[in-house]
mmCIF file of C-alpha atoms in Angstrom:
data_model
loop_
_atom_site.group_PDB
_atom_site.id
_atom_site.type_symbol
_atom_site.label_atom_id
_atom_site.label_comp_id
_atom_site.label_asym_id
_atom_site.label_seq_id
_atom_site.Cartn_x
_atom_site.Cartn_y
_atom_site.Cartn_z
ATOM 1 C CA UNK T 54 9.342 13.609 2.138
ATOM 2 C CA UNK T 55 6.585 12.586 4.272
ATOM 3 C CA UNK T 56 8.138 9.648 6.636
ATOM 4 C CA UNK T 57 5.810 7.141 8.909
ATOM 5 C CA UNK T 58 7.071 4.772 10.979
ATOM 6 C CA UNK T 59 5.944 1.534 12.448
ATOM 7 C CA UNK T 60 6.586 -0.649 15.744
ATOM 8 C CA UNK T 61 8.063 -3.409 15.753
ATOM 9 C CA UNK T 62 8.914 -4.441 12.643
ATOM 10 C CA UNK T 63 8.506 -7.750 13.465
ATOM 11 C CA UNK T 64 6.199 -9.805 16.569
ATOM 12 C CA UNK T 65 6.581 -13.288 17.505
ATOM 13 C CA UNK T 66 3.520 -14.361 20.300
ATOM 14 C CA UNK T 67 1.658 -16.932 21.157
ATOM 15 C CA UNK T 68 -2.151 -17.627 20.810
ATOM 16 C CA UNK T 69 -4.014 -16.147 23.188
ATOM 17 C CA UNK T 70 -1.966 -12.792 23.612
ATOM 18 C CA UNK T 71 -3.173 -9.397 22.344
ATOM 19 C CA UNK T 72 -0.270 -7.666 20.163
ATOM 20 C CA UNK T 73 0.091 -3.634 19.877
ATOM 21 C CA UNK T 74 1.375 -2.276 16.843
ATOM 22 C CA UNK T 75 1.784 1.595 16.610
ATOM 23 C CA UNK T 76 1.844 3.885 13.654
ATOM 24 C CA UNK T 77 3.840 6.840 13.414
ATOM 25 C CA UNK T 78 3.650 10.369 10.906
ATOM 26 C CA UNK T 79 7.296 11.557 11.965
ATOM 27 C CA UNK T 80 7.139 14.920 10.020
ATOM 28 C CA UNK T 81 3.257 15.546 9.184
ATOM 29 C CA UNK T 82 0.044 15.424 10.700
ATOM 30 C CA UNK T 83 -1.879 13.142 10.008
ATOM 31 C CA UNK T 84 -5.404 13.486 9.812
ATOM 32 C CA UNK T 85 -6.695 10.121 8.310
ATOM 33 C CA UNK T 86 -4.676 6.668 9.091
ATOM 34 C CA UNK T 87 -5.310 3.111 7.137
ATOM 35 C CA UNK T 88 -4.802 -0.354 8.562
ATOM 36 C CA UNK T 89 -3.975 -2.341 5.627
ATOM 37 C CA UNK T 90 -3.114 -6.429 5.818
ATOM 38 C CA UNK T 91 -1.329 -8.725 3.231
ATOM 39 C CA UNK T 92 -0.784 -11.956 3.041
ATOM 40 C CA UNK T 93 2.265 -13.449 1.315
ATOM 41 C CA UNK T 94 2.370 -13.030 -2.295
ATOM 42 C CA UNK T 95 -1.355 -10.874 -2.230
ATOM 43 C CA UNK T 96 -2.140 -7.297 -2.529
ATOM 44 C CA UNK T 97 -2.790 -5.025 0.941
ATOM 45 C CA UNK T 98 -6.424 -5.470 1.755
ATOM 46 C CA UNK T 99 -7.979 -2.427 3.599
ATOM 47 C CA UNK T 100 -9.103 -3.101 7.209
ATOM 48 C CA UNK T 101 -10.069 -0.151 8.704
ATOM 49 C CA UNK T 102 -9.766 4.022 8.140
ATOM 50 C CA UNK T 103 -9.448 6.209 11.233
ATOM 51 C CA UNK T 104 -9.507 9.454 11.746
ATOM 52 C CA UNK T 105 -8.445 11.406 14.753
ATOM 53 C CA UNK T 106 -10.393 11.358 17.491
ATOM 54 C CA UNK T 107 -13.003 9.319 16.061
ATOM 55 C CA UNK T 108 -14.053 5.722 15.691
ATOM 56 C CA UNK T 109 -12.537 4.159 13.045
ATOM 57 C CA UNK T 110 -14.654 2.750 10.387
ATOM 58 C CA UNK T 111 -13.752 -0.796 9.263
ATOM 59 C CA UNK T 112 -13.784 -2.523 6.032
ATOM 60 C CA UNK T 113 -16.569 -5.635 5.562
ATOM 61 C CA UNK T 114 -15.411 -8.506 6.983
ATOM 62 C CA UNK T 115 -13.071 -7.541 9.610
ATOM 63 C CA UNK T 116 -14.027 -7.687 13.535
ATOM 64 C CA UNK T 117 -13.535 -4.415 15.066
ATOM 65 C CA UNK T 118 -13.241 -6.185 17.973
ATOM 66 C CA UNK T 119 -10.465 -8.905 17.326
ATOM 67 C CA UNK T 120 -8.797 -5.345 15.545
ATOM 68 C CA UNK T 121 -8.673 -2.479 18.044
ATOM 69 C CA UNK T 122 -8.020 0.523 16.272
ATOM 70 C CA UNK T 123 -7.343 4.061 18.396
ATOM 71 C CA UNK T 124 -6.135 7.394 16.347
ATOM 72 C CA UNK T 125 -6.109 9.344 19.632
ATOM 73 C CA UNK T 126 -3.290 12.371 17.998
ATOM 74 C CA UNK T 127 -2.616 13.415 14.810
ATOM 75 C CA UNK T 128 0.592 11.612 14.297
ATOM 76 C CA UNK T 129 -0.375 8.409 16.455
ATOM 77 C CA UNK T 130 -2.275 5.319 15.603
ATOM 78 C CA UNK T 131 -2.595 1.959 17.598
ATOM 79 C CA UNK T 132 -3.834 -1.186 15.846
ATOM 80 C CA UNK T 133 -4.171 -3.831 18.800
ATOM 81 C CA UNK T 134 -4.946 -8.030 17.831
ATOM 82 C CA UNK T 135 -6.679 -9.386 20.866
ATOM 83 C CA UNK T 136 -6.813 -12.709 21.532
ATOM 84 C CA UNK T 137 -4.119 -13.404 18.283
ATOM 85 C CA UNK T 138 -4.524 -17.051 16.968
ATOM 86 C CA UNK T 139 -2.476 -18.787 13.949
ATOM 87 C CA UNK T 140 -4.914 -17.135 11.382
ATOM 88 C CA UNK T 141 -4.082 -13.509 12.172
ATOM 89 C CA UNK T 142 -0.079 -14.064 11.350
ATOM 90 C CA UNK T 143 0.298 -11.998 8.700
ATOM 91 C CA UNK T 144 2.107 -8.129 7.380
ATOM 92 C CA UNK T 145 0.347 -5.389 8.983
ATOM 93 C CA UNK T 146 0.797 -1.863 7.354
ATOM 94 C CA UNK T 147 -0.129 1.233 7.868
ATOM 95 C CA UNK T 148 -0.717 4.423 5.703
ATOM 96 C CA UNK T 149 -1.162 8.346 7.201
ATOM 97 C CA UNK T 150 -2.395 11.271 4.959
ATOM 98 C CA UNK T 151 -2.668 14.618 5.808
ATOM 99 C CA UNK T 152 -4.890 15.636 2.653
ATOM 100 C CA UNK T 153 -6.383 13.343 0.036
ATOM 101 C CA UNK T 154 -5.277 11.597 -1.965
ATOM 102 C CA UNK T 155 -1.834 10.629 -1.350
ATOM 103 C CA UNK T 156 -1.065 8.403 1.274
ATOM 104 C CA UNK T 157 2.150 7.602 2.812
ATOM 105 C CA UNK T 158 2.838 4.086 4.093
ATOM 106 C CA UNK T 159 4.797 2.701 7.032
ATOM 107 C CA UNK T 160 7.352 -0.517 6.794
ATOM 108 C CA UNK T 161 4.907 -2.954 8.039
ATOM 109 C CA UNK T 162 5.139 -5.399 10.823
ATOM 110 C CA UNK T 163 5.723 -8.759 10.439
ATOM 111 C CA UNK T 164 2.957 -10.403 13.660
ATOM 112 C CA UNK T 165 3.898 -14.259 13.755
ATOM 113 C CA UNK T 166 0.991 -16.107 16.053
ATOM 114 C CA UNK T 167 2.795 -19.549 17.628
ATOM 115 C CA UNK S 46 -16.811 1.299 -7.001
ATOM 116 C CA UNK S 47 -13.446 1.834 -8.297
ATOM 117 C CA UNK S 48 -10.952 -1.088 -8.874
ATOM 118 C CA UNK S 49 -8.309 -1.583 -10.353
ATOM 119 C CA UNK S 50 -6.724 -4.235 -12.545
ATOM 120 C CA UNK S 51 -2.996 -5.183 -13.321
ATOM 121 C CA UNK S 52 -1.180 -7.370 -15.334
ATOM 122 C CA UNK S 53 -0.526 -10.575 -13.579
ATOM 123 C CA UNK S 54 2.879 -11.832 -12.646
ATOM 124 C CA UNK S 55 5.465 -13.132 -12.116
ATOM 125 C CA UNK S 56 7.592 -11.343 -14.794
ATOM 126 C CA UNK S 57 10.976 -12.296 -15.601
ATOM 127 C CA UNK S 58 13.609 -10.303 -17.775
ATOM 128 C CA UNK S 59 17.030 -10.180 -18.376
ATOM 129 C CA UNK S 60 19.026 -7.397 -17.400
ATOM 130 C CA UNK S 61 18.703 -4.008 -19.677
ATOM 131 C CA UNK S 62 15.360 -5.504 -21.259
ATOM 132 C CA UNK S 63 12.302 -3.247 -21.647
ATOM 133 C CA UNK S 64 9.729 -3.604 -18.696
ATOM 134 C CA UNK S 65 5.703 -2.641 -19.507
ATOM 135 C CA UNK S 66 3.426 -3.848 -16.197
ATOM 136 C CA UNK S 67 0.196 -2.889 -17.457
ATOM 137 C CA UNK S 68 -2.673 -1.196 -15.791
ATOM 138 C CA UNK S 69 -6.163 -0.774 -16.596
ATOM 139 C CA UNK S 70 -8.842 1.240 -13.891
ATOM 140 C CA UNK S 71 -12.658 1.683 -13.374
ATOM 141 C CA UNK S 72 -13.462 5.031 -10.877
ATOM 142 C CA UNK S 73 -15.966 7.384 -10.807
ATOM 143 C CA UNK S 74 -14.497 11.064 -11.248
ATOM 144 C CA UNK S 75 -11.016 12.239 -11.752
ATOM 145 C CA UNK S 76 -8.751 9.843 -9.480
ATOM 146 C CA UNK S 77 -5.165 10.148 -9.027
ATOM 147 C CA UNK S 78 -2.997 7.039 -9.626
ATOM 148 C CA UNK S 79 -0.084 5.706 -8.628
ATOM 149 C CA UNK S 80 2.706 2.898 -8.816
ATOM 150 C CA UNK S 81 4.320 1.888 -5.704
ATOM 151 C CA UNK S 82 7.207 -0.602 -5.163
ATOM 152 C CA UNK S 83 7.825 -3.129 -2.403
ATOM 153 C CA UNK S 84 10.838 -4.838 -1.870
ATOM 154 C CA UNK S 85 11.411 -8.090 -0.055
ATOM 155 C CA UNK S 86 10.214 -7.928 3.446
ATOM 156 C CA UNK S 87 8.961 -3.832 3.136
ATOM 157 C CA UNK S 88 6.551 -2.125 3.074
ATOM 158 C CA UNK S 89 5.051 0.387 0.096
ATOM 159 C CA UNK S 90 7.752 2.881 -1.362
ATOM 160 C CA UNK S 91 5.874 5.572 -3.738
ATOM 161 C CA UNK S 92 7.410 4.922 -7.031
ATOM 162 C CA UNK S 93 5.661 7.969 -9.360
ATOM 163 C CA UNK S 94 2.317 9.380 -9.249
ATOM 164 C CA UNK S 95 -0.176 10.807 -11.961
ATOM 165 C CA UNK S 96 -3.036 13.437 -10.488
ATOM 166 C CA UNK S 97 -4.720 14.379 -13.797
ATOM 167 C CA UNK S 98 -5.236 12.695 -17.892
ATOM 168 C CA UNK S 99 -2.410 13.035 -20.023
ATOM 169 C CA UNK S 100 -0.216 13.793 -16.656
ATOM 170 C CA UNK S 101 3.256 11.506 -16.829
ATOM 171 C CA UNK S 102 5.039 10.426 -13.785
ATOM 172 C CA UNK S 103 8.354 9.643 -13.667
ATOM 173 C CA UNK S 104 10.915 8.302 -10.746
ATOM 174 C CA UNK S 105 14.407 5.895 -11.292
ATOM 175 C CA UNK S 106 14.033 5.910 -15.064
ATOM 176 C CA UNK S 107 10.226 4.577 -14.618
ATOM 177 C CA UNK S 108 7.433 6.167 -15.908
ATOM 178 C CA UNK S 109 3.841 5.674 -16.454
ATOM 179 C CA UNK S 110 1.189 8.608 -18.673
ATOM 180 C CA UNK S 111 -2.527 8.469 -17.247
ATOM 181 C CA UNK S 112 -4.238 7.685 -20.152
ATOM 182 C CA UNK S 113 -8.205 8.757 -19.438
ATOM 183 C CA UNK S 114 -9.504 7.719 -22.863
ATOM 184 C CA UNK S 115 -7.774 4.132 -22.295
ATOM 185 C CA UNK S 116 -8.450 4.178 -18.190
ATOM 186 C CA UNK S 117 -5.198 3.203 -18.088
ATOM 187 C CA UNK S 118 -1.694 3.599 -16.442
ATOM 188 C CA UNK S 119 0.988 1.474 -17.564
ATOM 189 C CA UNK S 120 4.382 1.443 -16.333
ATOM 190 C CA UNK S 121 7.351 1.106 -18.188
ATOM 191 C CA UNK S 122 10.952 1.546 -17.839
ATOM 192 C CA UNK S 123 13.687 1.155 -20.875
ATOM 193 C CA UNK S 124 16.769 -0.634 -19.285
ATOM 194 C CA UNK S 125 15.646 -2.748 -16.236
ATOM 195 C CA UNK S 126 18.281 -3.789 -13.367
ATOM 196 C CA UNK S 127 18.846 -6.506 -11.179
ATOM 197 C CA UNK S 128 18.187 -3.973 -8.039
ATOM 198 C CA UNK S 129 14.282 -3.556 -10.092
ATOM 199 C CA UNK S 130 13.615 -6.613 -8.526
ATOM 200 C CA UNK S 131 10.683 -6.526 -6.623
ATOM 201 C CA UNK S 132 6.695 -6.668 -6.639
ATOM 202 C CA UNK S 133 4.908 -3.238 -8.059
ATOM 203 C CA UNK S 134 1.272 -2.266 -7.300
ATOM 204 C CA UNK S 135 -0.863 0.011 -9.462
ATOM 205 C CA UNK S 136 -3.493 2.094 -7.208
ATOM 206 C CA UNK S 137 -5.943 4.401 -7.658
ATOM 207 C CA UNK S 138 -7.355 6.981 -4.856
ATOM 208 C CA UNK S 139 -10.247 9.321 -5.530
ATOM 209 C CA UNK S 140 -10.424 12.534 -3.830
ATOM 210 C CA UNK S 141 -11.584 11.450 0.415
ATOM 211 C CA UNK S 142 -11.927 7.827 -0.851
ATOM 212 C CA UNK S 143 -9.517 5.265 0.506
ATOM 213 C CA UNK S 144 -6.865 3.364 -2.403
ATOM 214 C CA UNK S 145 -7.408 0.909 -4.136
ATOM 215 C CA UNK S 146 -5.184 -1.351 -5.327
ATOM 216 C CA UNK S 147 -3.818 -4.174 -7.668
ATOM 217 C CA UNK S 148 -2.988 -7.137 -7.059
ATOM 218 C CA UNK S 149 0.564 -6.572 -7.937
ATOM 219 C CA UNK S 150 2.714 -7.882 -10.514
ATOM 220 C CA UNK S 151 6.264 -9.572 -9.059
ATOM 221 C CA UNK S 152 9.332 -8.539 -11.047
ATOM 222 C CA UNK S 153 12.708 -10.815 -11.282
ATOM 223 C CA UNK S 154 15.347 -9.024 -13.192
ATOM 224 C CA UNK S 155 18.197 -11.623 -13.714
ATOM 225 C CA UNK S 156 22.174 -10.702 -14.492
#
């Protein structure tokens, strides 16, 4: 099956700091990625689709520019915090699909703001 | 837009009980839907999927029949494990549209 990958699993930084978390389709291409957040005990909410070699298009709410998103290959996407404070600790996960509608998801990363 | 709404949590059974997590939907169209699992400090492990009405998906002894008259999707397995442990989200995705999901239901399956 379809695998995706994520790094790191896990993040520990301090505020202030920008933190880059990539996204990985190991064995597809992946035309369309999703940036998804959850906070403990809560459903992923949707931050941002991107598709490659295009802006990504971000969900109400979210600051495109605290949340850097770049889908620069097909099996590639970076998700970048900038200027992480306290507030942005939380389980990042990603998603890849190569055709609608199914979407595979990474293992998340764990980003801890001190 | 769509949505879609799931039984709330947290559920507890014994071991070799029956689980239901129900799941109810509002889209426009013909989505597909979907149960995933997450365990403990993971992220989102496809469980089954359903593309079409009347379609049943089945994975591990789970399974779940897209139900278009009832907009529903519930998921149900007969004998429930300890290692069933975990929190289970019911999603919908329509065609290019992103997924949408529930707010997930946590499942504690004790010995």
């Amino acid at each position: 099956g379809a695998v995706v990958s994520q790094h790191p699993s896990w993040v520990i930084c301090k505020s202030g700091t920008s933190v880059k978390i990539e996204c990985r389709s190991l064995d597809f291409q992946a035309t369309t990625m999703f940036w998804y957040r959850q906070f403990p005990k809560q459903s992923l909410m949707l931050m941002a689709t991107s598709n490659e070699g295009s802006k990504a298009t971000y969900e109400q709410g979210v600051e495109k520019d605290k949340f850097l998103i770049n889908h620069a290959s097909l099996t590639l996407s970076t998700l970048t915090v900038t200027s992480a404070h306290p507030e942005d600790s939380s389980f990042y996960i990603c998603s890849a699909r190569d055709r609608p509608p199914e979407q595979f998801f990474g293992p998340g990363t764990r980003l801890t703001v001190l | 837009g769509n949505s879609v709404t799931q039984m709330e949590g947290p559920v507890t059974l014994s071991e070799e009980a029956f689980l239901t997590i129900n799941c109810t939907y509002t889209a426009t169209g013909y989505p597909s839907l979907f149960w995933y699992v997450q365990y403990p400090g993971e992220g989102l492990q496809l469980l089954l999927k359903a593309t079409k009405a009347d379609d049943k998906g089945s994975n591990k002894g789970f399974e779940a029949t897209y139900r278009k008259e009832t907009t529903s999707f519930h998921l149900e397995k007969g004998s429930v494990q300890v290692s069933d442990s975990a929190v289970y989200f019911c999603a919908l995705s329509s065609n290019n549209n992103d997924m949408r999901f529930g707010a997930g239901t946590r499942l504690t399956v004790k010995p």
